[in-house]
Coordinates of C-alpha atoms in Angstrom, one line a residue:
Chain A
M1 CA 65.4 75.4 93.6
L2 CA 67.5 77.7 91.3
E3 CA 65.9 78.3 88.1
I4 CA 67.7 80.0 85.1
N5 CA 65.3 80.8 82.4
A6 CA 66.4 82.0 79.0
V7 CA 69.2 84.1 80.5
S8 CA 71.5 86.4 78.2
A9 CA 74.5 88.3 79.3
H10 CA 77.0 90.7 77.6
Y11 CA 80.5 92.0 78.2
G12 CA 80.2 95.4 76.8
K13 CA 78.7 94.9 73.3
V14 CA 79.8 91.3 73.1
Q15 CA 77.1 88.8 73.9
V16 CA 78.3 85.9 75.8
L17 CA 75.2 84.0 77.0
Y18 CA 72.3 83.3 74.7
D19 CA 68.9 82.3 76.3
L20 CA 70.6 79.9 78.5
S21 CA 68.4 77.8 80.8
L22 CA 68.9 75.2 83.5
T23 CA 67.4 74.2 86.9
A24 CA 69.4 73.2 89.9
Q25 CA 67.3 71.0 92.5
A26 CA 68.0 71.0 96.2
G27 CA 69.9 67.9 97.1
E28 CA 71.4 67.6 93.6
I29 CA 74.7 68.3 91.9
T30 CA 74.2 70.0 88.6
C31 CA 77.4 70.0 86.5
I32 CA 78.0 72.7 83.9
L33 CA 80.2 71.4 81.2
G34 CA 81.6 73.0 78.2
R35 CA 84.9 74.0 76.4
N36 CA 87.0 76.9 77.3
G37 CA 85.1 80.1 76.5
A38 CA 81.8 78.4 76.4
G39 CA 80.4 80.8 79.0
K40 CA 80.5 78.7 82.1
T41 CA 82.1 81.2 84.4
T42 CA 80.0 84.2 83.0
L43 CA 76.9 82.2 83.9
M44 CA 78.2 81.8 87.5
R45 CA 78.9 85.6 87.5
A46 CA 75.4 86.3 86.0
I47 CA 73.8 84.1 88.8
M48 CA 75.7 86.1 91.4
G49 CA 74.8 89.5 89.6
I50 CA 78.4 90.4 89.1
V51 CA 77.6 90.3 85.3
P52 CA 74.1 91.7 84.7
A53 CA 71.7 89.4 83.1
T54 CA 70.4 91.4 79.9
G55 CA 67.7 89.0 79.3
G56 CA 65.9 86.1 80.9
E57 CA 65.2 85.6 84.6
I58 CA 67.1 83.9 87.5
S59 CA 64.9 82.8 90.3
L60 CA 65.4 81.1 93.6
N61 CA 62.3 79.3 95.0
G62 CA 60.2 81.2 92.7
E63 CA 61.5 84.6 93.7
N64 CA 63.3 86.6 90.9
V65 CA 66.9 87.4 92.1
S66 CA 68.1 89.0 88.9
E67 CA 66.1 92.1 89.6
R68 CA 67.7 92.7 93.0
P69 CA 70.9 94.7 93.3
P70 CA 74.0 92.3 93.0
H71 CA 75.0 92.5 96.7
D72 CA 71.5 91.1 97.7
T73 CA 72.2 87.8 95.9
P74 CA 74.1 86.2 98.8
R75 CA 71.6 87.3 101.2
Q76 CA 69.1 85.2 99.3
G77 CA 71.1 82.2 100.0
I78 CA 73.5 81.8 96.9
A79 CA 77.1 81.4 97.5
L80 CA 80.0 81.4 95.0
V81 CA 83.3 79.6 95.1
P82 CA 84.9 81.3 92.2
Q83 CA 87.4 80.1 89.8
G84 CA 91.0 80.8 90.9
R85 CA 89.7 81.1 94.5
R86 CA 89.7 85.0 94.5
L87 CA 90.2 85.2 98.2
F88 CA 90.9 88.5 99.8
P89 CA 94.6 87.9 99.9
E90 CA 95.7 90.6 102.4
L91 CA 93.0 89.6 105.0
S92 CA 93.5 86.8 107.5
V93 CA 91.9 83.4 107.2
S94 CA 89.7 84.5 110.2
E95 CA 88.7 87.7 108.3
N96 CA 87.9 86.0 105.0
I97 CA 85.6 83.6 106.9
E98 CA 84.1 86.7 108.8
V99 CA 83.2 88.3 105.4
G100 CA 81.2 85.2 104.5
L101 CA 79.5 85.4 107.9
M102 CA 78.7 89.0 107.4
A103 CA 77.0 88.5 104.1
R104 CA 73.9 87.4 105.9
S105 CA 74.5 89.5 109.1
F106 CA 74.8 86.4 111.2
K107 CA 75.1 87.5 114.8
G108 CA 75.5 85.8 118.3
T109 CA 74.9 82.0 118.5
K110 CA 74.1 81.6 114.7
R111 CA 77.4 83.3 113.8
R112 CA 79.3 81.1 116.3
E113 CA 77.6 78.0 115.0
M114 CA 78.4 78.8 111.5
R115 CA 81.9 79.6 112.0
E116 CA 82.5 76.4 114.1
K117 CA 80.8 74.4 111.3
V118 CA 83.0 75.6 108.4
L119 CA 86.1 75.2 110.6
E120 CA 85.0 71.7 111.5
L121 CA 84.8 70.9 107.7
F122 CA 88.4 72.3 107.2
P123 CA 90.4 71.9 110.5
R124 CA 93.6 72.9 108.9
L125 CA 92.1 76.5 108.5
R126 CA 91.7 76.6 112.3
E127 CA 95.5 76.3 112.6
R128 CA 96.0 79.2 110.2
L129 CA 93.3 81.6 111.4
K130 CA 95.7 84.6 111.8
Q131 CA 97.6 83.8 108.6
Q132 CA 97.2 86.1 105.5
A133 CA 95.1 84.3 102.9
G134 CA 97.5 85.1 100.1
T135 CA 100.3 83.2 102.0
L136 CA 98.3 79.9 102.1
S137 CA 99.1 76.9 99.9
G138 CA 96.8 76.5 96.9
G139 CA 94.8 73.6 98.7
E140 CA 94.4 75.6 101.7
Q141 CA 93.3 78.5 99.7
Q142 CA 90.6 76.4 98.1
M143 CA 89.5 75.1 101.5
L144 CA 89.2 78.9 102.6
A145 CA 87.2 79.8 99.4
T146 CA 84.8 77.0 100.1
A147 CA 84.7 77.8 103.8
R148 CA 84.0 81.4 103.0
A149 CA 81.1 80.5 100.7
L150 CA 79.6 77.9 103.2
A151 CA 79.8 80.5 106.0
I152 CA 76.8 82.2 104.2
D153 CA 74.7 79.1 105.0
P154 CA 73.7 78.9 101.4
Q155 CA 70.8 77.1 99.9
V156 CA 72.7 77.1 96.5
L157 CA 76.3 76.6 96.2
L158 CA 78.2 77.6 93.0
L159 CA 81.6 76.1 92.5
D160 CA 83.6 77.2 89.5
E161 CA 86.3 74.5 88.9
P162 CA 87.2 73.9 92.5
G163 CA 89.7 71.2 91.7
E164 CA 91.9 73.2 89.3
G165 CA 95.7 73.0 89.8
L166 CA 95.3 71.1 93.1
Q167 CA 96.8 67.9 94.2
P168 CA 94.6 64.8 94.3
S169 CA 94.2 64.5 98.2
V170 CA 93.0 68.1 98.5
V171 CA 90.5 67.6 95.4
A172 CA 89.3 64.4 97.2
Q173 CA 88.6 66.4 100.4
I174 CA 86.8 69.0 98.6
Q175 CA 84.8 66.6 96.6
E176 CA 83.8 64.9 100.0
V177 CA 82.5 68.4 101.2
I178 CA 80.6 69.0 98.0
V179 CA 78.9 65.5 98.5
N180 CA 78.2 66.1 102.1
M181 CA 76.6 69.4 101.3
R182 CA 74.5 67.9 98.5
D183 CA 73.3 65.2 101.1
Q184 CA 72.5 68.0 103.4
G185 CA 70.0 69.3 100.9
L186 CA 72.0 72.0 99.1
A187 CA 71.5 72.7 95.4
V188 CA 75.1 72.4 94.2
V189 CA 76.0 73.9 90.7
L190 CA 79.5 72.8 89.7
V191 CA 81.4 73.9 86.8
E192 CA 83.8 71.1 86.0
Q193 CA 86.2 70.0 83.3
R194 CA 87.7 66.7 84.7
V195 CA 85.8 63.5 83.4
D196 CA 86.4 61.5 86.6
A197 CA 85.1 64.3 88.8
I198 CA 82.0 64.7 86.6
L199 CA 81.3 60.9 86.7
T200 CA 81.6 60.8 90.5
L201 CA 79.7 63.8 91.4
A202 CA 77.2 64.8 88.6
D203 CA 73.5 64.1 89.3
K204 CA 72.9 66.1 86.1
A205 CA 75.0 67.4 83.4
V206 CA 74.3 70.6 81.4
F207 CA 76.4 70.9 78.3
V208 CA 77.0 74.6 77.1
E209 CA 78.6 75.6 73.9
N210 CA 79.1 79.3 72.7
G211 CA 76.7 80.4 75.5
R212 CA 73.9 78.3 74.5
N213 CA 72.4 75.1 75.8
L214 CA 73.7 72.0 74.1
E215 CA 72.2 69.2 75.8
T216 CA 71.2 68.0 79.4
L217 CA 71.9 64.5 80.5
S218 CA 71.0 62.6 83.8
R219 CA 73.3 60.7 85.9
A220 CA 72.1 57.5 84.4
D221 CA 72.8 58.8 80.9
L222 CA 76.3 59.7 81.9
Q223 CA 77.0 56.4 83.5
T224 CA 75.8 54.5 80.5
D225 CA 77.7 56.5 78.0
P226 CA 80.8 58.3 79.7
E227 CA 82.2 59.1 76.2
V228 CA 79.6 61.6 75.7
I229 CA 81.5 63.9 78.2
R230 CA 84.8 63.5 76.1
R231 CA 82.9 64.1 72.9
N232 CA 81.3 67.3 74.1
L233 CA 84.4 68.7 75.9
G234 CA 86.6 67.8 73.0
V235 CA 89.1 65.9 75.2
Chain B
M1 CA 120.4 130.7 118.6
E2 CA 122.9 127.8 118.5
F3 CA 122.4 125.1 115.9
G4 CA 121.0 122.4 118.3
P5 CA 118.2 124.4 119.7
H6 CA 117.6 125.8 116.2
L7 CA 117.2 122.3 114.7
M8 CA 114.8 121.4 117.5
L9 CA 112.5 124.3 116.6
A10 CA 112.8 123.3 112.9
A11 CA 111.9 119.7 113.8
L12 CA 108.9 120.9 115.7
E13 CA 107.7 123.0 112.8
G14 CA 108.2 119.9 110.6
A15 CA 106.3 117.7 113.0
I16 CA 103.3 120.0 112.6
T17 CA 103.5 119.9 108.9
A18 CA 104.1 116.0 109.0
A19 CA 100.9 115.6 111.3
I20 CA 98.6 117.7 109.0
L21 CA 100.1 116.1 105.9
A22 CA 99.6 112.6 107.3
L23 CA 95.9 113.3 107.9
T24 CA 95.4 114.8 104.5
A25 CA 97.4 112.3 102.6
V26 CA 95.8 109.3 104.4
G27 CA 92.5 110.5 103.0
L28 CA 93.8 110.6 99.5
S29 CA 95.4 107.2 100.0
L30 CA 92.2 105.7 101.4
T31 CA 90.3 107.0 98.3
F32 CA 92.8 105.5 95.8
G33 CA 93.3 102.4 97.8
V34 CA 89.7 101.3 98.0
M35 CA 88.2 103.0 95.0
R36 CA 91.2 103.4 92.6
V37 CA 90.1 106.9 92.1
V38 CA 92.9 109.6 91.9
N39 CA 91.0 112.5 93.5
V40 CA 92.5 115.6 92.1
A41 CA 90.0 117.7 94.2
H42 CA 91.4 116.5 97.6
G43 CA 93.1 119.8 98.3
E44 CA 89.8 121.5 97.7
F45 CA 88.2 119.5 100.4
F46 CA 91.0 120.5 102.6
M47 CA 90.3 124.2 101.7
L48 CA 86.6 123.8 102.3
G49 CA 87.5 122.3 105.9
A50 CA 89.3 125.5 106.6
V51 CA 86.6 127.9 105.2
A52 CA 84.0 125.9 107.0
A53 CA 86.1 126.2 110.4
W54 CA 86.3 129.9 109.9
F55 CA 82.5 130.2 109.1
I56 CA 81.5 128.1 112.1
S57 CA 83.8 129.8 114.5
T58 CA 82.8 133.4 113.3
T59 CA 78.9 132.4 113.4
I60 CA 79.2 130.9 116.9
G61 CA 81.3 133.7 118.3
G62 CA 81.9 133.8 122.0
H63 CA 85.1 132.0 123.3
P64 CA 87.2 130.5 120.5
A65 CA 87.2 127.1 122.1
W66 CA 83.3 126.8 121.3
G67 CA 83.8 127.6 117.7
F68 CA 86.7 125.4 117.5
I69 CA 84.9 122.3 118.9
A70 CA 81.9 122.9 116.7
A71 CA 84.2 123.2 113.7
V72 CA 86.0 119.9 114.5
V73 CA 82.8 118.2 114.7
L74 CA 80.6 119.8 112.0
A75 CA 83.2 120.8 109.3
P76 CA 84.4 117.1 108.6
L77 CA 80.8 116.0 108.7
I78 CA 79.6 118.6 106.3
I79 CA 82.5 118.3 103.8
G80 CA 82.3 114.4 104.0
L81 CA 78.7 114.7 103.1
L82 CA 79.5 117.0 100.3
A83 CA 82.2 114.5 99.1
A84 CA 79.7 111.6 99.3
S85 CA 77.2 113.6 97.2
A86 CA 79.8 114.3 94.7
D87 CA 80.6 110.6 94.5
W88 CA 77.0 109.9 94.0
L89 CA 76.4 112.7 91.4
V90 CA 79.6 112.3 89.5
L91 CA 82.0 109.4 90.2
K92 CA 79.4 106.6 90.4
R93 CA 77.9 107.7 87.0
L94 CA 81.4 107.3 85.5
D95 CA 81.3 103.8 86.9
Y96 CA 84.6 104.9 88.9
D97 CA 86.6 104.5 85.6
P98 CA 90.2 105.5 86.7
E99 CA 90.9 107.7 83.7
R100 CA 87.4 109.6 83.4
T101 CA 87.3 110.2 87.3
I102 CA 90.6 112.0 87.1
V103 CA 89.1 114.4 84.5
A104 CA 85.9 114.7 86.7
T105 CA 87.8 115.5 89.8
I106 CA 89.7 118.2 88.0
G107 CA 86.3 119.7 87.1
L108 CA 85.3 119.3 90.7
L109 CA 88.4 121.2 91.8
Y110 CA 87.5 124.1 89.8
I111 CA 83.8 124.1 90.7
I112 CA 84.7 123.9 94.5
Q113 CA 87.4 126.5 94.1
Q114 CA 85.4 129.0 92.2
G115 CA 82.4 128.4 94.5
A116 CA 84.4 129.2 97.5
L117 CA 85.6 132.3 95.8
I118 CA 82.1 133.4 95.1
G119 CA 80.7 132.4 98.6
F120 CA 83.8 133.1 100.8
G121 CA 85.7 135.9 98.8
P122 CA 89.3 136.3 97.8
N123 CA 90.6 137.5 101.2
A124 CA 92.5 135.3 103.6
Q125 CA 90.6 135.0 106.9
P126 CA 92.1 134.1 110.3
V127 CA 90.7 131.9 112.8
E128 CA 91.5 132.2 116.4
P129 CA 93.0 129.3 118.2
P130 CA 90.9 127.7 121.0
F131 CA 94.0 128.2 123.3
S132 CA 97.5 129.3 123.0
H133 CA 100.1 129.5 125.6
R134 CA 103.7 130.1 125.2
I135 CA 105.9 127.2 126.2
A136 CA 109.5 127.6 126.7
L137 CA 111.5 124.7 125.7
P138 CA 114.5 123.3 127.7
W139 CA 117.9 122.4 126.1
F140 CA 120.4 120.1 127.5
E141 CA 124.1 120.6 127.3
W142 CA 127.2 118.7 128.8
T143 CA 129.3 121.3 130.4
E144 CA 132.4 121.2 132.6
A145 CA 130.0 121.4 135.6
G146 CA 128.2 118.4 134.4
F147 CA 124.9 117.8 132.6
E148 CA 123.0 121.1 132.4
M149 CA 119.4 122.1 131.5
Y150 CA 118.7 125.6 130.5
Y151 CA 116.1 127.6 128.5
P152 CA 117.8 129.2 125.4
W153 CA 116.2 132.6 124.4
G154 CA 113.8 132.1 121.6
L155 CA 113.4 128.4 121.9
S156 CA 109.7 128.3 122.5
T157 CA 106.5 127.0 120.8
N158 CA 102.9 127.2 121.9
S159 CA 100.4 124.8 123.3
Y160 CA 98.0 124.9 120.4
K161 CA 100.9 123.6 118.0
L162 CA 101.7 120.6 120.3
F163 CA 98.0 120.0 120.5
I164 CA 97.9 119.7 116.7
I165 CA 100.5 117.0 116.8
F166 CA 98.7 115.2 119.5
A167 CA 95.3 115.4 117.9
A168 CA 96.5 114.2 114.5
A169 CA 98.4 111.3 116.1
M170 CA 95.1 110.4 118.0
L171 CA 93.0 110.7 114.9
L172 CA 95.3 108.5 112.9
L173 CA 95.4 106.0 115.7
G174 CA 91.6 106.0 115.5
L175 CA 91.5 105.6 111.8
W176 CA 94.0 102.6 112.2
L177 CA 91.8 101.1 114.9
I178 CA 88.6 101.5 112.5
M179 CA 90.4 99.9 109.6
T180 CA 91.9 97.0 111.6
R181 CA 89.3 96.3 114.3
T182 CA 85.8 97.2 113.1
K183 CA 83.4 95.6 110.6
V184 CA 83.4 98.9 108.5
G185 CA 87.1 98.6 108.3
L186 CA 87.0 94.9 107.2
V187 CA 84.5 95.6 104.5
M188 CA 86.5 98.6 103.2
R189 CA 89.7 96.4 103.2
A190 CA 87.7 93.5 101.3
T191 CA 86.3 95.9 98.8
Q192 CA 89.9 97.3 98.2
Q193 CA 91.3 93.9 97.4
D194 CA 88.5 92.6 95.1
R195 CA 85.4 94.6 94.2
D196 CA 83.6 91.8 92.6
M197 CA 84.1 89.3 95.3
A198 CA 83.1 91.9 97.9
T199 CA 79.7 92.2 95.9
A200 CA 79.4 88.4 95.8
F201 CA 79.8 88.5 99.6
G202 CA 76.9 90.9 100.1
I203 CA 79.1 94.1 100.3
P204 CA 77.2 97.1 98.9
V205 CA 80.3 98.3 97.0
E206 CA 78.8 101.6 95.8
R207 CA 77.7 102.5 99.4
I208 CA 81.3 101.7 100.6
Y209 CA 82.8 103.8 97.8
A210 CA 80.5 106.8 98.9
L211 CA 81.5 106.3 102.5
T212 CA 85.2 106.1 101.6
F213 CA 85.2 109.2 99.4
G214 CA 83.4 111.0 102.2
L215 CA 85.8 109.8 104.8
G216 CA 88.9 110.9 102.7
A217 CA 87.5 114.3 102.3
A218 CA 86.5 114.5 105.9
L219 CA 90.0 113.6 106.9
A220 CA 91.5 116.5 104.8
A221 CA 88.9 118.7 106.2
L222 CA 89.9 117.7 109.7
G223 CA 93.6 118.5 108.9
A224 CA 92.6 121.9 107.9
V225 CA 90.3 122.6 110.9
L226 CA 93.4 121.8 113.0
I227 CA 95.8 123.8 111.0
V228 CA 93.7 127.0 110.2
P229 CA 94.4 128.7 113.6
V230 CA 98.1 128.9 112.7
Q231 CA 97.5 129.6 109.1
Q232 CA 94.5 131.4 107.5
A233 CA 91.6 130.1 105.6
Y234 CA 92.0 131.2 101.9
Y235 CA 90.2 130.0 98.8
L236 CA 93.4 129.1 97.0
M237 CA 95.0 127.1 100.0
G238 CA 94.3 123.7 98.6
H239 CA 97.2 123.5 96.2
D240 CA 100.0 122.8 98.6
P241 CA 98.2 120.1 100.4
L242 CA 97.2 118.4 97.2
L243 CA 100.8 118.5 95.9
L244 CA 102.3 117.3 99.0
S245 CA 99.7 114.6 99.5
F246 CA 100.4 113.2 96.0
I247 CA 104.1 113.4 96.8
V248 CA 103.5 111.4 100.1
V249 CA 101.1 108.9 98.7
I250 CA 103.5 108.1 95.7
I251 CA 106.6 107.8 98.2
G252 CA 104.6 105.9 100.7
G253 CA 103.0 103.5 98.1
L254 CA 99.6 104.1 96.5
G255 CA 96.9 102.7 98.8
S256 CA 99.2 101.7 101.8
L257 CA 98.1 103.7 104.8
R258 CA 101.2 102.7 106.9
G259 CA 103.4 103.8 104.0
T260 CA 101.5 107.1 103.7
V261 CA 102.0 108.0 107.3
L262 CA 105.7 107.1 107.3
A263 CA 106.2 109.2 104.0
A264 CA 104.3 112.0 105.6
L265 CA 106.7 112.0 108.5
L266 CA 109.6 112.0 106.1
I267 CA 108.4 114.6 103.8
G268 CA 106.8 116.8 106.6
M269 CA 109.9 116.7 108.8
S270 CA 112.2 117.4 105.8
D271 CA 109.9 120.2 104.7
G272 CA 109.9 121.8 108.2
I273 CA 113.7 121.6 108.7
I274 CA 114.8 122.6 105.1
S275 CA 112.2 125.4 105.2
V276 CA 113.6 126.9 108.5
F277 CA 117.4 126.4 107.5
F278 CA 117.2 127.1 103.8
S279 CA 113.8 128.0 102.1
P280 CA 110.3 126.4 101.6
T281 CA 111.0 126.4 97.7
L282 CA 114.2 124.2 98.1
A283 CA 112.0 121.9 100.5
K284 CA 109.5 121.4 97.7
I285 CA 112.2 120.8 95.1
I286 CA 113.7 118.1 97.2
A287 CA 110.6 116.5 97.9
T288 CA 109.5 116.5 94.2
L289 CA 113.1 115.1 93.2
L290 CA 112.5 112.3 95.6
V291 CA 109.1 111.5 94.0
A292 CA 111.0 111.3 90.7
M293 CA 113.6 109.0 92.2
V294 CA 110.9 106.9 93.7
L295 CA 109.0 106.6 90.4
V296 CA 112.1 105.6 88.5
F297 CA 113.6 103.1 91.1
R298 CA 110.7 101.8 93.0
P299 CA 107.4 102.6 91.2
Q300 CA 105.2 100.9 93.8
G301 CA 106.4 103.3 96.5
L302 CA 108.9 102.7 99.4
F303 CA 106.2 100.6 101.4
G304 CA 103.8 99.7 98.6
K305 CA 103.2 96.2 97.3
G306 CA 102.1 97.3 93.8
V307 CA 98.7 97.6 92.5
H308 CA 96.5 94.5 92.3

């Protein structure tokens, strides 16, 4: 279980997150919702340690991960699919996956198993292993960003707007993978803006505004009153 | 000597300049490419390599080959460690800020240079080559009697100069293999492309930066160890390699290793040939003019893809 307890974060002198809290349970999709600039991406970056948490605590299964050096976060089993994919554009598809596999120093059989597992999830990547990541289509890039994160064999998967700018068929494929991962027991934290995706995927929704918690709703609450999403997102 | 053999001799001198320049400039390019740090002290690591080679070879004594072998192994290692310490002590504390690190490396340049003056002294010191045999070079001509090979008077080189070209080529090939075929190379390339994502995938970026800064300096030191037997070790010898490395890196494209090697060949060969036929000053003027043209018409360099 990922626990975020009263976390604050700053960009220089500007505070972006104010005592933000949430929990992400294994086998559950926790959606983070909020308007543009609410601090959703900063929260993802703070969980990964890329933006240091200046207050509060981030813990995984009771162990504080925010006190460790940032490059240790993936080794704890937390993986990020960032907004805008952020692949290593001049590395090949195979090398991008390799970076994911190296994050937890997988070797031998485990390494081969993980590599096969992610390539089975996205067979299209297998056809393009030697192609430079920057030359892939948007959908393929999103598949690779997801595959790279899953190569870590994470306990917690953070996804920052994975469907942004993609055609519906690719979005559906990515959503299917997310649901599969949830069903396999991963804790999924999903930043999402599209109402239909939220209603399909969210087991829990955490609304964020100006870097603060607004409200937290269960799947049942969302299904009963879907308009709450539109009201909070201002769409 | 006729023009043809004379040109061949000039090209050979150019190839030696190009070989050493390629090694030195690749070090600078690597540092900029991965860390986005413009290392103004790079020439001083070259100078330290030469001074270390002189120190090691005079300390060991005996046959010059023993001193040379020890210098090839130890000098890059010591200079690399020194550079990695400088990274940890100075650059890391500036959070690798592109502007502040320029000023910091200027400071480093003077500290190293004046430190060498105090420790090594103001005089140039020769280092004996490990081997040196005169090799007469043949020339071919089509005469009335058919195709003829002969050895023109004065057309010769020595075995050590040919070794420099061979050794530099092998070292560059080794570096290319490290960068493209090993995990360390993959990690360095990933860090170069996206520092934050490298961190998010478990790469200890600061350690990679220290390694890169050390490797860049070690390459400059290796270049110096190779060339010092045909030049001399001198505490101000870092200026020219720094200027030429910047010229090469800008023409080749910042951060592009392939471009850097190709530009080093271009600048090194032209420097050698123009220096022999005209003057070394004219060679530098033309190289600097070429940089100006590249900066105006193709700021990303001839082979660069632009800065991400």
